[in-house]
Amino acid sequence: MKVDVLLGLQWGDEGKGKIVDVLAPLYDVVARFQGGPNAGHTLEFDGIKHVLHQIPSGIFRPKTKNIIGNGVVLDPIVFKTEIEKLAKYNLDVKSNLFISKKATLIIPTHRLLDQAYEKAKGENKIGSTLKGIGPSYQDKIGRQGLRVGDILSADFSQKFKKLTDIHFEILKKHDISFNWPELEGAFWEAVTFLKQFSLVDSEYLVNHELKKGSTILAEGAQGSLLDIDFGSYPFVTSSNTVTAGACTGLGVAPSRIGEVFGIFKAYSTRVGSGPFPTELVGEEGEKLRKEGNEFGSTTGRPRRCGWIDLPSLKYSIMINGVTQLLMMKADVLSIFSEIKVCTKYQLSNGTITEEMPYEVVSEKIVPIYETLKGWNVPLTNLTEKQMPSELLEYIFFLEKELGVPITIISTGPDRSQTVRRAVKVS
Ligand code: GDP
Ligand code: IMO
Ligand code: MG
């Protein structure tokens, strides 16, 4: 068997949570492989909206095992709150959730450091979610991080003290106020809580499941344009959000990757700083934000909005080896009588390109658009047969440009508002 991967092709918030929940009944296992509480994945069904941050989006499907893989950075405090929020839904979370002992811990000082570093950057701040993602991955790469498995060791409190002392030395140089006894108290409570869960060598679990013939879906967080290597550095997150991240973040061999579902909005959004060539800053952007309810699921910040950007999508498709495309929020574009599609970029030296240049961060890129007719009709409860011809034209245009079939069209936040056009799973 193979591991299918679902990941965002833009700057995050493409609708990954919704689609993982929709596809989860087809999978025995859903696994997160990178990121942490910076993610906010929204699922909607039975009139209830759920936002998950660290827990995989297969958690509402009773037959699905959920794994938090070694590539994830886990904040025990956020984890405890998330689990407590789920309590009223009577899910068997303790039996259905497995956490890698090799996942890196986010401790309270990581969040403080995140704040300190952002403050020090001033105008050049990344726009981080301030969940401690960068500092915890820094410690992992610097080989001084703490891992989930460490909480089981007798000397964990000494290890914790050693690391927090290092952090306090750095924090001394920054003007950040905090109440340490309160933060530390919440951490230890959350650590005790975390110990009740199955802490495992998840790379064995994943590979045993594969051997058994189980189907596995790896759930990406953030988006490919926020990838630490391929995103608009330094305005990125601190993990590999691309398909290769699923291999290192779960312990799966590259030859075991099956379908790669690339998910994108029918337009573009970005939250936080960094380049956004097709951004609409005026009234049209505001209209899109309002219609799409584009406010961050984790921080509530307004998302920047703009037209779809094909050079960046082509780049993401190439890096990820996308085999199927999933187009989200088609309903939001119903308000426009004309829809623009950026097909090329013009660089400051006049060069016209369909590629994503290194200079995307340092220079102003001018998008070159083609204009398509809008469909201007509501798409709620749409079936494949009822698709307006203009929407079909939009889909065909994108498929031709991107060279990959679009197998799901999403027309609303609910599970049911999903049109499937021949989805294939491994
Ligand atoms: P994720 O981080 O990729 O899981 O995406 P988020 O949950 O952060 O953001 C996607 C937002 O769009 C959520 O509020 C979803 O409920 C909503 N959503 C998902 N699909 C659709 C859709 O097809 N149409 C509309 N209007 N909203 C959608
Ligand atoms: P999901 O999984 C959208 C953005 C932040 C910031 C940059 C770095 O819900 O799609 P970090 O907290 O990682 O240091 O922030 O990345 N960012 C996201 N944007 N969706 C996300 O996750 C994001 N996670 C981080 O806004 O610009
Ligand atoms: Mg999100």
PDB file of C-alpha atoms in Angstrom, residues 16-204:
ATOM      1  CA  LYS A  16      -7.392  21.065   4.097  1.00  0.00           C
ATOM      2  CA  GLY A  17      -9.382  20.289   7.258  1.00  0.00           C
ATOM      3  CA  LYS A  18     -12.664  20.104   5.372  1.00  0.00           C
ATOM      4  CA  ILE A  19     -11.326  17.785   2.684  1.00  0.00           C
ATOM      5  CA  VAL A  20      -9.416  15.484   5.045  1.00  0.00           C
ATOM      6  CA  ASP A  21     -12.684  15.049   6.943  1.00  0.00           C
ATOM      7  CA  VAL A  22     -14.527  14.348   3.673  1.00  0.00           C
ATOM      8  CA  LEU A  23     -11.942  11.803   2.500  1.00  0.00           C
ATOM      9  CA  ALA A  24     -11.285  10.208   5.916  1.00  0.00           C
ATOM     10  CA  PRO A  25     -13.899   7.416   5.512  1.00  0.00           C
ATOM     11  CA  LEU A  26     -11.744   6.138   2.621  1.00  0.00           C
ATOM     12  CA  TYR A  27      -8.713   5.852   4.914  1.00  0.00           C
ATOM     13  CA  ASP A  28      -7.793   3.669   7.878  1.00  0.00           C
ATOM     14  CA  VAL A  29      -5.247   6.208   9.105  1.00  0.00           C
ATOM     15  CA  VAL A  30      -4.891   9.995   8.962  1.00  0.00           C
ATOM     16  CA  ALA A  31      -1.499  11.402   9.983  1.00  0.00           C
ATOM     17  CA  ARG A  32      -0.130  14.899  10.509  1.00  0.00           C
ATOM     18  CA  PHE A  33       3.545  15.161   9.532  1.00  0.00           C
ATOM     19  CA  GLN A  34       4.684  18.757  10.202  1.00  0.00           C
ATOM     20  CA  GLY A  35       3.664  22.065  11.706  1.00  0.00           C
ATOM     21  CA  GLY A  36       1.849  22.410  14.972  1.00  0.00           C
ATOM     22  CA  PRO A  37      -0.607  24.777  16.613  1.00  0.00           C
ATOM     23  CA  ASN A  38       0.026  27.423  13.936  1.00  0.00           C
ATOM     24  CA  ALA A  39      -2.416  25.347  11.852  1.00  0.00           C
ATOM     25  CA  GLY A  40      -6.152  25.927  12.094  1.00  0.00           C
ATOM     26  CA  HIS A  41      -8.113  23.324  10.154  1.00  0.00           C
ATOM     27  CA  THR A  42     -11.861  23.875   9.957  1.00  0.00           C
ATOM     28  CA  LEU A  43     -14.389  21.066   9.615  1.00  0.00           C
ATOM     29  CA  GLU A  44     -18.116  21.641   9.373  1.00  0.00           C
ATOM     30  CA  PHE A  45     -20.960  19.146   9.595  1.00  0.00           C
ATOM     31  CA  ASP A  46     -24.325  18.764  11.345  1.00  0.00           C
ATOM     32  CA  GLY A  47     -24.406  22.548  11.693  1.00  0.00           C
ATOM     33  CA  ILE A  48     -21.289  22.585  13.913  1.00  0.00           C
ATOM     34  CA  LYS A  49     -17.947  24.154  13.054  1.00  0.00           C
ATOM     35  CA  HIS A  50     -14.805  22.619  14.562  1.00  0.00           C
ATOM     36  CA  VAL A  51     -11.305  24.077  14.349  1.00  0.00           C
ATOM     37  CA  LEU A  52      -8.439  21.642  14.909  1.00  0.00           C
ATOM     38  CA  HIS A  53      -4.885  22.816  15.488  1.00  0.00           C
ATOM     39  CA  GLN A  54      -2.769  19.758  16.249  1.00  0.00           C
ATOM     40  CA  ILE A  55      -5.195  16.863  16.134  1.00  0.00           C
ATOM     41  CA  PRO A  56      -5.539  15.240  12.698  1.00  0.00           C
ATOM     42  CA  SER A  57      -8.790  15.962  10.868  1.00  0.00           C
ATOM     43  CA  GLY A  58      -9.785  12.275  10.786  1.00  0.00           C
ATOM     44  CA  ILE A  59     -10.703  12.425  14.476  1.00  0.00           C
ATOM     45  CA  PHE A  60     -14.454  12.656  13.888  1.00  0.00           C
ATOM     46  CA  ARG A  61     -14.509   9.405  11.895  1.00  0.00           C
ATOM     47  CA  PRO A  62     -14.801   6.575  14.436  1.00  0.00           C
ATOM     48  CA  LYS A  63     -12.965   3.959  12.351  1.00  0.00           C
ATOM     49  CA  THR A  64      -9.987   6.165  11.541  1.00  0.00           C
ATOM     50  CA  LYS A  65      -6.701   6.006  13.465  1.00  0.00           C
ATOM     51  CA  ASN A  66      -5.085   9.406  13.850  1.00  0.00           C
ATOM     52  CA  ILE A  67      -1.349   9.916  14.165  1.00  0.00           C
ATOM     53  CA  ILE A  68       0.658  12.980  15.173  1.00  0.00           C
ATOM     54  CA  GLY A  69       3.964  12.216  13.494  1.00  0.00           C
ATOM     55  CA  ASN A  70       7.578  12.874  14.447  1.00  0.00           C
ATOM     56  CA  GLY A  71       7.795  15.941  12.177  1.00  0.00           C
ATOM     57  CA  VAL A  72       5.183  17.808  14.208  1.00  0.00           C
ATOM     58  CA  VAL A  73       5.917  20.331  16.980  1.00  0.00           C
ATOM     59  CA  LEU A  74       3.421  19.669  19.753  1.00  0.00           C
ATOM     60  CA  ASP A  75       2.314  22.120  22.416  1.00  0.00           C
ATOM     61  CA  PRO A  76       0.910  20.086  25.342  1.00  0.00           C
ATOM     62  CA  ILE A  77      -1.108  23.061  26.603  1.00  0.00           C
ATOM     63  CA  VAL A  78      -2.847  23.569  23.250  1.00  0.00           C
ATOM     64  CA  PHE A  79      -3.285  19.803  22.983  1.00  0.00           C
ATOM     65  CA  LYS A  80      -5.060  19.614  26.347  1.00  0.00           C
ATOM     66  CA  THR A  81      -7.432  22.430  25.401  1.00  0.00           C
ATOM     67  CA  GLU A  82      -8.187  20.794  22.051  1.00  0.00           C
ATOM     68  CA  ILE A  83      -8.963  17.429  23.606  1.00  0.00           C
ATOM     69  CA  GLU A  84     -11.130  19.056  26.275  1.00  0.00           C
ATOM     70  CA  LYS A  85     -13.117  20.867  23.582  1.00  0.00           C
ATOM     71  CA  LEU A  86     -13.819  17.534  21.893  1.00  0.00           C
ATOM     72  CA  ALA A  87     -15.072  15.908  25.123  1.00  0.00           C
ATOM     73  CA  LYS A  88     -18.715  16.734  24.493  1.00  0.00           C
ATOM     74  CA  TYR A  89     -18.766  14.849  21.179  1.00  0.00           C
ATOM     75  CA  ASN A  90     -18.180  11.459  22.783  1.00  0.00           C
ATOM     76  CA  LEU A  91     -15.303  10.499  20.530  1.00  0.00           C
ATOM     77  CA  ASP A  92     -13.024   7.656  21.479  1.00  0.00           C
ATOM     78  CA  VAL A  93      -9.982   9.924  21.254  1.00  0.00           C
ATOM     79  CA  LYS A  94      -7.831   7.852  23.606  1.00  0.00           C
ATOM     80  CA  SER A  95      -8.079   4.770  21.388  1.00  0.00           C
ATOM     81  CA  ASN A  96      -7.934   6.599  18.061  1.00  0.00           C
ATOM     82  CA  LEU A  97      -5.044   8.962  18.580  1.00  0.00           C
ATOM     83  CA  PHE A  98      -1.332   8.088  18.560  1.00  0.00           C
ATOM     84  CA  ILE A  99       1.476  10.554  19.172  1.00  0.00           C
ATOM     85  CA  SER A 100       5.060  10.085  18.096  1.00  0.00           C
ATOM     86  CA  LYS A 101       7.586  10.028  20.904  1.00  0.00           C
ATOM     87  CA  LYS A 102       9.893  11.772  18.440  1.00  0.00           C
ATOM     88  CA  ALA A 103       7.603  14.781  17.944  1.00  0.00           C
ATOM     89  CA  THR A 104       9.245  17.967  19.263  1.00  0.00           C
ATOM     90  CA  LEU A 105       7.713  19.677  22.281  1.00  0.00           C
ATOM     91  CA  ILE A 106       6.755  23.335  22.261  1.00  0.00           C
ATOM     92  CA  ILE A 107       7.369  24.671  25.756  1.00  0.00           C
ATOM     93  CA  PRO A 108       6.094  28.025  27.086  1.00  0.00           C
ATOM     94  CA  THR A 109       9.433  29.796  26.530  1.00  0.00           C
ATOM     95  CA  HIS A 110       9.207  28.957  22.799  1.00  0.00           C
ATOM     96  CA  ARG A 111       6.102  31.108  22.610  1.00  0.00           C
ATOM     97  CA  LEU A 112       7.851  33.914  24.459  1.00  0.00           C
ATOM     98  CA  LEU A 113      10.842  33.685  22.144  1.00  0.00           C
ATOM     99  CA  ASP A 114       8.540  33.816  19.119  1.00  0.00           C
ATOM    100  CA  GLN A 115       7.120  37.091  20.449  1.00  0.00           C
ATOM    101  CA  ALA A 116      10.579  38.445  21.237  1.00  0.00           C
ATOM    102  CA  TYR A 117      11.978  37.648  17.775  1.00  0.00           C
ATOM    103  CA  GLU A 118       8.964  39.128  15.998  1.00  0.00           C
ATOM    104  CA  LYS A 119       9.135  42.294  18.095  1.00  0.00           C
ATOM    105  CA  ALA A 120      12.833  42.639  17.340  1.00  0.00           C
ATOM    106  CA  LYS A 121      12.163  42.378  13.606  1.00  0.00           C
ATOM    107  CA  GLY A 122       9.903  45.445  13.739  1.00  0.00           C
ATOM    108  CA  GLU A 123       8.546  46.282  10.281  1.00  0.00           C
ATOM    109  CA  ASN A 124      10.133  43.178   8.818  1.00  0.00           C
ATOM    110  CA  LYS A 125       8.216  40.801  11.048  1.00  0.00           C
ATOM    111  CA  ILE A 126       7.103  37.492   9.554  1.00  0.00           C
ATOM    112  CA  GLY A 127       3.563  37.807  10.868  1.00  0.00           C
ATOM    113  CA  SER A 128       4.003  34.589  12.821  1.00  0.00           C
ATOM    114  CA  THR A 129       1.044  33.050  14.636  1.00  0.00           C
ATOM    115  CA  LEU A 130       3.295  33.336  17.767  1.00  0.00           C
ATOM    116  CA  LYS A 131       2.653  29.713  18.716  1.00  0.00           C
ATOM    117  CA  GLY A 132       6.342  28.991  19.231  1.00  0.00           C
ATOM    118  CA  ILE A 133       6.834  27.180  15.934  1.00  0.00           C
ATOM    119  CA  GLY A 134      10.108  28.798  14.800  1.00  0.00           C
ATOM    120  CA  PRO A 135      11.883  28.602  18.183  1.00  0.00           C
ATOM    121  CA  SER A 136      10.884  24.953  18.755  1.00  0.00           C
ATOM    122  CA  TYR A 137      12.090  23.868  15.298  1.00  0.00           C
ATOM    123  CA  GLN A 138      15.258  25.917  15.942  1.00  0.00           C
ATOM    124  CA  ASP A 139      15.911  23.861  19.082  1.00  0.00           C
ATOM    125  CA  LYS A 140      15.174  20.627  17.194  1.00  0.00           C
ATOM    126  CA  ILE A 141      17.676  21.492  14.465  1.00  0.00           C
ATOM    127  CA  GLY A 142      20.113  22.837  17.078  1.00  0.00           C
ATOM    128  CA  ARG A 143      19.913  19.405  18.777  1.00  0.00           C
ATOM    129  CA  GLN A 144      18.797  20.753  22.107  1.00  0.00           C
ATOM    130  CA  GLY A 145      15.029  20.324  21.773  1.00  0.00           C
ATOM    131  CA  LEU A 146      12.771  18.257  23.998  1.00  0.00           C
ATOM    132  CA  ARG A 147      10.658  15.503  22.515  1.00  0.00           C
ATOM    133  CA  VAL A 148       7.357  13.945  23.526  1.00  0.00           C
ATOM    134  CA  GLY A 149       9.152  10.754  24.610  1.00  0.00           C
ATOM    135  CA  ASP A 150      11.217  12.794  27.068  1.00  0.00           C
ATOM    136  CA  ILE A 151       8.201  13.410  29.278  1.00  0.00           C
ATOM    137  CA  LEU A 152       8.382   9.727  30.252  1.00  0.00           C
ATOM    138  CA  SER A 153      11.959   9.979  31.479  1.00  0.00           C
ATOM    139  CA  ALA A 154      12.734  10.395  35.189  1.00  0.00           C
ATOM    140  CA  ASP A 155      14.908  13.459  34.617  1.00  0.00           C
ATOM    141  CA  PHE A 156      12.465  15.360  32.409  1.00  0.00           C
ATOM    142  CA  SER A 157      12.179  18.255  34.854  1.00  0.00           C
ATOM    143  CA  GLN A 158      15.977  18.727  34.765  1.00  0.00           C
ATOM    144  CA  LYS A 159      15.957  18.629  30.960  1.00  0.00           C
ATOM    145  CA  PHE A 160      13.154  21.184  30.974  1.00  0.00           C
ATOM    146  CA  LYS A 161      15.062  23.442  33.365  1.00  0.00           C
ATOM    147  CA  LYS A 162      18.226  23.217  31.278  1.00  0.00           C
ATOM    148  CA  LEU A 163      16.398  24.353  28.157  1.00  0.00           C
ATOM    149  CA  THR A 164      14.344  27.068  29.837  1.00  0.00           C
ATOM    150  CA  ASP A 165      17.544  28.483  31.383  1.00  0.00           C
ATOM    151  CA  ILE A 166      19.000  28.834  27.886  1.00  0.00           C
ATOM    152  CA  HIS A 167      15.781  30.545  26.778  1.00  0.00           C
ATOM    153  CA  PHE A 168      15.726  32.901  29.776  1.00  0.00           C
ATOM    154  CA  GLU A 169      19.240  34.080  28.910  1.00  0.00           C
ATOM    155  CA  ILE A 170      17.999  35.095  25.445  1.00  0.00           C
ATOM    156  CA  LEU A 171      14.776  36.587  26.777  1.00  0.00           C
ATOM    157  CA  LYS A 172      16.772  38.855  29.116  1.00  0.00           C
ATOM    158  CA  LYS A 173      17.831  40.826  26.048  1.00  0.00           C
ATOM    159  CA  HIS A 174      14.229  41.397  24.999  1.00  0.00           C
ATOM    160  CA  ASP A 175      11.444  43.421  26.473  1.00  0.00           C
ATOM    161  CA  ILE A 176       8.839  40.688  26.990  1.00  0.00           C
ATOM    162  CA  SER A 177       6.794  40.447  30.167  1.00  0.00           C
ATOM    163  CA  PHE A 178       5.378  37.160  31.423  1.00  0.00           C
ATOM    164  CA  ASN A 179       4.207  35.328  34.498  1.00  0.00           C
ATOM    165  CA  TRP A 180       6.475  32.299  34.690  1.00  0.00           C
ATOM    166  CA  PRO A 181       4.818  30.413  37.565  1.00  0.00           C
ATOM    167  CA  GLU A 182       1.529  30.554  35.700  1.00  0.00           C
ATOM    168  CA  LEU A 183       3.024  29.417  32.393  1.00  0.00           C
ATOM    169  CA  GLU A 184       5.049  26.670  34.023  1.00  0.00           C
ATOM    170  CA  GLY A 185       2.075  25.454  36.057  1.00  0.00           C
ATOM    171  CA  ALA A 186      -0.081  25.139  32.929  1.00  0.00           C
ATOM    172  CA  PHE A 187       2.746  23.262  31.196  1.00  0.00           C
ATOM    173  CA  TRP A 188       3.194  20.644  33.910  1.00  0.00           C
ATOM    174  CA  GLU A 189      -0.533  20.094  34.119  1.00  0.00           C
ATOM    175  CA  ALA A 190      -0.656  19.580  30.364  1.00  0.00           C
ATOM    176  CA  VAL A 191       2.326  17.200  30.462  1.00  0.00           C
ATOM    177  CA  THR A 192       0.535  15.018  33.019  1.00  0.00           C
ATOM    178  CA  PHE A 193      -2.534  15.087  30.768  1.00  0.00           C
ATOM    179  CA  LEU A 194      -0.487  14.115  27.694  1.00  0.00           C
ATOM    180  CA  LYS A 195       0.881  11.032  29.482  1.00  0.00           C
ATOM    181  CA  GLN A 196      -2.549   9.369  29.306  1.00  0.00           C
ATOM    182  CA  PHE A 197      -2.299   9.094  25.506  1.00  0.00           C
ATOM    183  CA  SER A 198      -0.592   6.486  23.351  1.00  0.00           C
ATOM    184  CA  LEU A 199       2.928   7.780  22.909  1.00  0.00           C
ATOM    185  CA  VAL A 200       4.481   5.549  20.286  1.00  0.00           C
ATOM    186  CA  ASP A 201       7.256   5.009  17.763  1.00  0.00           C
ATOM    187  CA  SER A 202       4.898   6.202  15.072  1.00  0.00           C
ATOM    188  CA  GLU A 203       7.245   5.352  12.189  1.00  0.00           C
ATOM    189  CA  TYR A 204       6.714   1.673  13.102  1.00  0.00           C
TER     190      TYR A 204
END
